[in-house]
mmCIF file of C-alpha atoms and ligand atoms in Angstrom:
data_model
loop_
_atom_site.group_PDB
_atom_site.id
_atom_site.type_symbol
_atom_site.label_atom_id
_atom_site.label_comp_id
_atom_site.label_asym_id
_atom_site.label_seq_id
_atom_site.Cartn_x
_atom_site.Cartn_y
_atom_site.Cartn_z
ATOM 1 C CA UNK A 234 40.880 18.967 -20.079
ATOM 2 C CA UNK A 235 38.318 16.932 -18.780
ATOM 3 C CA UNK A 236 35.774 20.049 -17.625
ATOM 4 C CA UNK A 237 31.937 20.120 -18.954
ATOM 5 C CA UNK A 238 33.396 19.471 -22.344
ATOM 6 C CA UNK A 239 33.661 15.469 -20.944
ATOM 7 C CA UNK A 240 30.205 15.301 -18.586
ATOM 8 C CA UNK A 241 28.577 17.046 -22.000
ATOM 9 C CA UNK A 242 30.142 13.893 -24.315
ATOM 10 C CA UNK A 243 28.958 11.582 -22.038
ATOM 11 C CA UNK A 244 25.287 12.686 -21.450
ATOM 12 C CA UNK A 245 23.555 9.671 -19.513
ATOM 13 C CA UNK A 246 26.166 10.463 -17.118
ATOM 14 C CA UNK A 247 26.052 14.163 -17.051
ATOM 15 C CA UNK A 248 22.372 13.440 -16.788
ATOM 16 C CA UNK A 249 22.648 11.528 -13.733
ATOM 17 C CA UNK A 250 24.803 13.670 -11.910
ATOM 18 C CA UNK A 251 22.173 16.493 -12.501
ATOM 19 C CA UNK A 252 19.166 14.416 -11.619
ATOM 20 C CA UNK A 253 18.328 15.025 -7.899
ATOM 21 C CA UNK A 254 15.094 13.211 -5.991
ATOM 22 C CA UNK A 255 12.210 15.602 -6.144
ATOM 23 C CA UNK A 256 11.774 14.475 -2.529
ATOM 24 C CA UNK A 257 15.142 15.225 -0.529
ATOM 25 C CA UNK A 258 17.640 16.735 -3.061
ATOM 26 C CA UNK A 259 20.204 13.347 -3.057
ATOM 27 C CA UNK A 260 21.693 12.628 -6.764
ATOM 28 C CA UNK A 261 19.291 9.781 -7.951
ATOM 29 C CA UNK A 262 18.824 8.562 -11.157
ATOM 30 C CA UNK A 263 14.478 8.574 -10.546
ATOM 31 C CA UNK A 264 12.243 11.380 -9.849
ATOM 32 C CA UNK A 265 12.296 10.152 -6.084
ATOM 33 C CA UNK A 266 15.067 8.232 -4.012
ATOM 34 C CA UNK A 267 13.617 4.622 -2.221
ATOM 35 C CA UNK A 268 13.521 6.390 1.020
ATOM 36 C CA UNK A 269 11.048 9.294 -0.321
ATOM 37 C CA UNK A 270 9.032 7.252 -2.645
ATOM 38 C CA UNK A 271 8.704 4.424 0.058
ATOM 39 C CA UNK A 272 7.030 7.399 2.301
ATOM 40 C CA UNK A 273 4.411 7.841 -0.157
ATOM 41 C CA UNK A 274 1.409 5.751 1.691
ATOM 42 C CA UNK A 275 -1.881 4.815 0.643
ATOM 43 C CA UNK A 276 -4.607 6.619 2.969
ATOM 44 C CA UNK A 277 -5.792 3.908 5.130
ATOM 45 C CA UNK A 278 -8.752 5.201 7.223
ATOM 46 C CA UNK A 279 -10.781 7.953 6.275
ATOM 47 C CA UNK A 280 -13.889 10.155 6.778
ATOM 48 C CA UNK A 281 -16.047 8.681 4.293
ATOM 49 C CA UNK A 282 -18.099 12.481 3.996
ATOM 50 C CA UNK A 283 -15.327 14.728 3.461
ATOM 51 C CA UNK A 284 -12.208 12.409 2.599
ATOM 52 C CA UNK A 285 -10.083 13.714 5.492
ATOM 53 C CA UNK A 286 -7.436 10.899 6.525
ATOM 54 C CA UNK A 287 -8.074 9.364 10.220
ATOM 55 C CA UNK A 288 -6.597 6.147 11.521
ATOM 56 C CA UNK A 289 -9.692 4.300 10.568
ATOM 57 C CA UNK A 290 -13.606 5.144 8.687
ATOM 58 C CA UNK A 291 -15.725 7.263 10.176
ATOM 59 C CA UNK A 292 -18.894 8.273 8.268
ATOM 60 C CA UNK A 293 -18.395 12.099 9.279
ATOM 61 C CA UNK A 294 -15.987 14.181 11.329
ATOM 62 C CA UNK A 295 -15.877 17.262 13.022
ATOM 63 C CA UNK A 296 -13.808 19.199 10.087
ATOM 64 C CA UNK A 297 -16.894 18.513 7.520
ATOM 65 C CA UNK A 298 -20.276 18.499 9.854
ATOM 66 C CA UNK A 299 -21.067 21.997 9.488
ATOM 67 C CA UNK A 300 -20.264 22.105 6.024
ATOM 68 C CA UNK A 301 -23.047 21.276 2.905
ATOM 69 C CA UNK A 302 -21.499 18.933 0.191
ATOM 70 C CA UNK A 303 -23.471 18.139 -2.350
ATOM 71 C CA UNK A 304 -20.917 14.653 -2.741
ATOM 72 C CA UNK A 305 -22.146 11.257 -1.457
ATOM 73 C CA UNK A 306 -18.990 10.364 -0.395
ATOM 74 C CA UNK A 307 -15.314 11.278 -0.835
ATOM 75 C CA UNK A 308 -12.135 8.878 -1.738
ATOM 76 C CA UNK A 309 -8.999 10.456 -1.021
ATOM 77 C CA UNK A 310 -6.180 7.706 -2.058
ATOM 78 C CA UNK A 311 -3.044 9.239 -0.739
ATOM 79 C CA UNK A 312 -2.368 12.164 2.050
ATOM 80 C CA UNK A 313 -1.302 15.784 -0.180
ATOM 81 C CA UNK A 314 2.348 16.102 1.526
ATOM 82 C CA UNK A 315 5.667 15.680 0.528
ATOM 83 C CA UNK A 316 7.359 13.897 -1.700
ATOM 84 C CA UNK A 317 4.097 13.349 -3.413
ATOM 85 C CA UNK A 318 3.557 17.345 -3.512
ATOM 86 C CA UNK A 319 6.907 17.831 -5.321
ATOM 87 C CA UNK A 320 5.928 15.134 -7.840
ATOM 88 C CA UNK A 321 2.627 16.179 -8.525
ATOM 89 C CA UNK A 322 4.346 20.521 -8.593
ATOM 90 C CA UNK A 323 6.355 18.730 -11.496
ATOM 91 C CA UNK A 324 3.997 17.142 -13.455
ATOM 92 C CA UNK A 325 0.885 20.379 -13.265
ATOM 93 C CA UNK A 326 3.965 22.644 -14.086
ATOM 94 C CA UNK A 327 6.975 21.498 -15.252
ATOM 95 C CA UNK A 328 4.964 18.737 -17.065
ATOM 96 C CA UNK A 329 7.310 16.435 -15.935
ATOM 97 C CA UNK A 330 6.815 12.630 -17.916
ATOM 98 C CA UNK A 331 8.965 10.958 -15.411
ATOM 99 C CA UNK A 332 6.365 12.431 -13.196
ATOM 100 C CA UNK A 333 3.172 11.528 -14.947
ATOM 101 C CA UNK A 334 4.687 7.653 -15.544
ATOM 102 C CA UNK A 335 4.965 7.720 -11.275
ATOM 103 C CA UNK A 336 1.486 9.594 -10.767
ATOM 104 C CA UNK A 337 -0.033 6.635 -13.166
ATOM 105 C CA UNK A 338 1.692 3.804 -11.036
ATOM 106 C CA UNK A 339 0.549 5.467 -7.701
ATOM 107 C CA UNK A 340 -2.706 6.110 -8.858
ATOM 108 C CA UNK A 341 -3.261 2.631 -10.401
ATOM 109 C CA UNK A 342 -2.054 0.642 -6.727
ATOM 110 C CA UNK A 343 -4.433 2.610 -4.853
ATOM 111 C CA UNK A 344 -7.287 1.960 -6.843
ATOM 112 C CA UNK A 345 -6.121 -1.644 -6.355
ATOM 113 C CA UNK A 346 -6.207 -1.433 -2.878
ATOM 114 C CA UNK A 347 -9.533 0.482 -2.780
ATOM 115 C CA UNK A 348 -11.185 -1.541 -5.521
ATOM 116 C CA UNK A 349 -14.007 -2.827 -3.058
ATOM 117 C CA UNK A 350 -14.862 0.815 -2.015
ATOM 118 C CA UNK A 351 -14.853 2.290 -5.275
ATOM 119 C CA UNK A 352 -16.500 -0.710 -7.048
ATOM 120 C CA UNK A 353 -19.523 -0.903 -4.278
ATOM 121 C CA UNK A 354 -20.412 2.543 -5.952
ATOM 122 C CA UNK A 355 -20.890 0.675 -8.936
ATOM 123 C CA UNK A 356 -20.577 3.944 -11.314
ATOM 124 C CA UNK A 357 -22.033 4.729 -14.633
ATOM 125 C CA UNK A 358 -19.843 7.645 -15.237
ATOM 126 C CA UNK A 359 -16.945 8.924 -14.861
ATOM 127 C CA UNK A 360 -16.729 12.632 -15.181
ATOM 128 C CA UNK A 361 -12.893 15.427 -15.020
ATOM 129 C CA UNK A 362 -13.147 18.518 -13.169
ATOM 130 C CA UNK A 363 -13.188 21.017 -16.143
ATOM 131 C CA UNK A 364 -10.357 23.400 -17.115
ATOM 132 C CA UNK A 365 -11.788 27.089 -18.524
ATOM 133 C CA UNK A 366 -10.806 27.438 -21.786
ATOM 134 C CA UNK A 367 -8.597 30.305 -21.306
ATOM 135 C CA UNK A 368 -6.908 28.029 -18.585
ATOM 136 C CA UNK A 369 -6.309 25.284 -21.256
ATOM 137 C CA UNK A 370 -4.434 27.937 -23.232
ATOM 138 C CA UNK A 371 -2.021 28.591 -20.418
ATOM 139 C CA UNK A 372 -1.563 25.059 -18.693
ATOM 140 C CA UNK A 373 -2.455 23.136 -22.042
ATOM 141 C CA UNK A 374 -3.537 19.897 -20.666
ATOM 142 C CA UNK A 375 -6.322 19.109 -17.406
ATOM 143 C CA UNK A 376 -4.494 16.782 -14.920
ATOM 144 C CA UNK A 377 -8.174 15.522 -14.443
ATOM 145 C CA UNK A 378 -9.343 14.411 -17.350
ATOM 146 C CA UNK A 379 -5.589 12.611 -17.406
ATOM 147 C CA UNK A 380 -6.450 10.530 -14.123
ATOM 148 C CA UNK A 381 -10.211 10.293 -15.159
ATOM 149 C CA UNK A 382 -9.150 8.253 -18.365
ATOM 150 C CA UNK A 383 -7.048 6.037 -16.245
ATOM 151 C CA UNK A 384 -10.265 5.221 -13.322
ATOM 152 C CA UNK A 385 -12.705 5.179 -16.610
ATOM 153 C CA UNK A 386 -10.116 2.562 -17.883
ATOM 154 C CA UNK A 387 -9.380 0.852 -14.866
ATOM 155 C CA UNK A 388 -13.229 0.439 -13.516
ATOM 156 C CA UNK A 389 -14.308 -0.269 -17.580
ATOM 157 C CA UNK A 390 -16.788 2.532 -16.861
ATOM 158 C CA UNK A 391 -17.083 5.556 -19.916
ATOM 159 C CA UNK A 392 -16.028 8.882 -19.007
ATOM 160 C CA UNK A 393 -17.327 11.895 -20.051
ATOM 161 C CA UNK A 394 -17.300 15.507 -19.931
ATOM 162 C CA UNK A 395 -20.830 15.916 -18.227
ATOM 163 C CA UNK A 396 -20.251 19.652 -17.523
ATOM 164 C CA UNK A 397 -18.348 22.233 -18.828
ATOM 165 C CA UNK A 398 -16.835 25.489 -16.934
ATOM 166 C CA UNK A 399 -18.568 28.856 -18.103
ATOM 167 C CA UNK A 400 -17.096 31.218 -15.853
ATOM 168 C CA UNK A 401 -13.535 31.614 -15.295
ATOM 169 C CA UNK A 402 -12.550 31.968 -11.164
ATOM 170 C CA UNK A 403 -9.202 33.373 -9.964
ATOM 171 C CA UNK A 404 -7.054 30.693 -8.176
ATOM 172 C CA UNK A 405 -8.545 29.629 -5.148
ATOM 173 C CA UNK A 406 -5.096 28.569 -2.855
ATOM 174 C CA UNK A 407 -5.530 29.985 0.474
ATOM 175 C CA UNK A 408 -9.026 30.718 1.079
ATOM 176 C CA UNK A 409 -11.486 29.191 2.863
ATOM 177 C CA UNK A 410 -13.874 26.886 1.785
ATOM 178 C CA UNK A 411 -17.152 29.456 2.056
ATOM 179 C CA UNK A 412 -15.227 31.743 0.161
ATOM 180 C CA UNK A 413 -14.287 29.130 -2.147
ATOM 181 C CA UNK A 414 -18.211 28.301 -2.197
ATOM 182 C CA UNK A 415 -19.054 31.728 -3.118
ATOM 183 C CA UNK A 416 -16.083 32.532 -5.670
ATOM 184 C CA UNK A 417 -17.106 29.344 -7.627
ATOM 185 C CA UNK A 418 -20.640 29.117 -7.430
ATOM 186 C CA UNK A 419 -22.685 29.328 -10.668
ATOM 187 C CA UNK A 420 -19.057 28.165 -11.792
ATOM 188 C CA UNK A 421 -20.002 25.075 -14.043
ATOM 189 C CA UNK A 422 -23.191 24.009 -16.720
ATOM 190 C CA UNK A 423 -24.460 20.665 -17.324
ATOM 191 C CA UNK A 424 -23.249 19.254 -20.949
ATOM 192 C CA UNK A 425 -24.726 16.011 -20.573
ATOM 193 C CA UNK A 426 -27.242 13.776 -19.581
ATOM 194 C CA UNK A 427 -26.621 12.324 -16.091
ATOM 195 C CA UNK A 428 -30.462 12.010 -14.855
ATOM 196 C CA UNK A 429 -30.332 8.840 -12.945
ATOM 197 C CA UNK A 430 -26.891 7.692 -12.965
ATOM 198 C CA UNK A 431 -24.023 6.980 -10.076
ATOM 199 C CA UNK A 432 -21.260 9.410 -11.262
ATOM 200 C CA UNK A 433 -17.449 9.683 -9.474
ATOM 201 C CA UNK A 434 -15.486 13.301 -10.405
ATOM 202 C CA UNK A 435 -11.785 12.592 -10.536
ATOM 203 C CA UNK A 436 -9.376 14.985 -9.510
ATOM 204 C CA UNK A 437 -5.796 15.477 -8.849
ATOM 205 C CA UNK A 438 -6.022 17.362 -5.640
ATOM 206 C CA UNK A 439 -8.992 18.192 -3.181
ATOM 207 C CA UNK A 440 -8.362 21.007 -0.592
ATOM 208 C CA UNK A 441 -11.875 22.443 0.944
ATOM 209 C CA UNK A 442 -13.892 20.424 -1.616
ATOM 210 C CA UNK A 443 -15.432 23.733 -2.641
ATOM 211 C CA UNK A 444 -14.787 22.950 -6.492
ATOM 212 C CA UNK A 445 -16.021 19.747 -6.416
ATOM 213 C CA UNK A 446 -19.372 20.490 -4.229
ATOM 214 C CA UNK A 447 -20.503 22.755 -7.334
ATOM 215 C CA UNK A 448 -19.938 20.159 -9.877
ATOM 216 C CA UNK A 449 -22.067 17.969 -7.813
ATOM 217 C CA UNK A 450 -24.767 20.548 -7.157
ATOM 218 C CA UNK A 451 -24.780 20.795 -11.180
ATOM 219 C CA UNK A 452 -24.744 17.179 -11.537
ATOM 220 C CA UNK A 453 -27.385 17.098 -9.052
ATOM 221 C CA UNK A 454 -29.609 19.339 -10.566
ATOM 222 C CA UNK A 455 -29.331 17.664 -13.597
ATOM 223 C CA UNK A 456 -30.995 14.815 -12.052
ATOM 224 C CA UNK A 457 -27.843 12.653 -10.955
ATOM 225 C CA UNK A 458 -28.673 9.843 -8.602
ATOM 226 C CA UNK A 459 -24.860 10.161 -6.615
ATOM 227 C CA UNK A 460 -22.219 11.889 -6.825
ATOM 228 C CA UNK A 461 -18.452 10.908 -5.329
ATOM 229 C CA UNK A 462 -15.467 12.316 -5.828
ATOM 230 C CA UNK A 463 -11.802 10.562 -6.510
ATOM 231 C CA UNK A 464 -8.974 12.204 -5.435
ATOM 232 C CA UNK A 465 -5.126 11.385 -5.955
ATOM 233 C CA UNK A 466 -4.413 13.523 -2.907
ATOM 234 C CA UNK A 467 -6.340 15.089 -0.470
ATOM 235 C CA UNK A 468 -4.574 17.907 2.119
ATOM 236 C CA UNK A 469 -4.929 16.880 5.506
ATOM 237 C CA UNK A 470 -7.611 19.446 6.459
ATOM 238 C CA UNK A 471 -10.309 21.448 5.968
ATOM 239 C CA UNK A 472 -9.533 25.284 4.968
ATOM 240 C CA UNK A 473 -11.819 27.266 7.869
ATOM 241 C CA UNK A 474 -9.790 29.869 8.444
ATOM 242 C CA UNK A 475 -7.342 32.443 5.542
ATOM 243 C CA UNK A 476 -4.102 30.534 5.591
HETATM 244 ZN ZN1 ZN B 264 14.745 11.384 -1.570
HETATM 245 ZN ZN1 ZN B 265 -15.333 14.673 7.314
#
């Protein structure tokens, strides 16, 4: 009888009747079908402050005005929605490779196309949002320090762990970004020395920017000359309000 017993003998097969696109649920052989993966798009304008996508620059908007960064700028290189979501949901926690090998492609044409930006920074460091230790237990690997290897590579500048996390927060989703402020201030140390230099923080994901604001205020207090942050994907608006 030709049940399971057959797909299970023939495995690539079996294996691509299984495999579905992260995106829309179609059988496709890759993580993501050409319709969904052609709907990933490079952020094309943006607010240069806070990283929030707009159909061209602006060097502030009205979703970051009121709000203190202590980041010199913000690079967002693609808009946080789907299918991008699903991939990256894969790759933090299924620890998908298929989905790591497409992160690394998409990361590596945007900083292509925003080589002139990121390059008029002219960096001396790049530094990964840090995991708390008892996080690294659980999740095992920082999707940070991942993509911060890749830009250190790519831009030929050296990355390093300039600060280190010494107080563990609860997750952050859905609050807003002064109660983000307050549940991770105090958050992060300095591990080293940054006085004087032009530093970009990678990150997977930036949401109210609350995370990364602390890491620059230690970085700034440390004596760093700038601070900008590099984000994969950046959600499409600032968290005022509980939702
Ligand atoms: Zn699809
Ligand atoms: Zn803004």
């Amino acid at each position: 009888m030709r049940g399971k017993g057959f797909i299970n003998s023939l495995p690539l097969v079996g294996w691509f009747l299984l495999s579905r696109c992260r995106g829309c649920g179609v059988p496709s052989p890759s993580l993501l079908c050409p319709q969904c993966l052609r709907k990933i798009q490079i952020v094309d304008g943006s607010c240069e402050r806070c990283g929030l996508p707009y159909p061209q620059d602006v060097p502030i908007c009205g979703s970051c005005v009121d709000k203190r960064l202590h980041l010199d700028s913000v690079i967002a290189l693609y808009p946080y929605r789907s299918p991008l979501k699903e991939v990256l949901h894969s790759w933090k926690f299924g620890r998908s490779y298929r989905a790591w090998k497409l992160i690394r492609e998409l990361f590596i044409s945007a900083m292509e196309a925003k080589k002139e930006k990121i390059e008029a920074i002219s960096p001396h460091l790049v530094v990964p949002v840090p995991l708390h230790w008892r996080r690294k237990w659980t999740r095992e690997f920082n999707q940070s320090a991942l993509l911060s290897s890749l830009a250190g590579k790519l831009l030929s500048v050296p990355v390093e762990e300039a600060v280190k996390r010494i107080r563990h927060t609860s997750p952050q989703r859905g609050s807003s970004f002064r109660e983000r402020k307050k549940n991770i201030k105090g958050a992060f140390a300095l591990k080293g020395e940054v006085r004087g230099k032009r530093i970009i923080i990678v990150d997977d994901v930036a949401t109210t920017l609350a995370t990364a604001s602390e890491i620059g205020r230690t970085l700034e207090k440390g004596g760093a000359l700038e601070v900008h942050l590099l984000v994969l994907a950046r959600v499409e608006k600032m968290y005022d309000t509980k939702d």
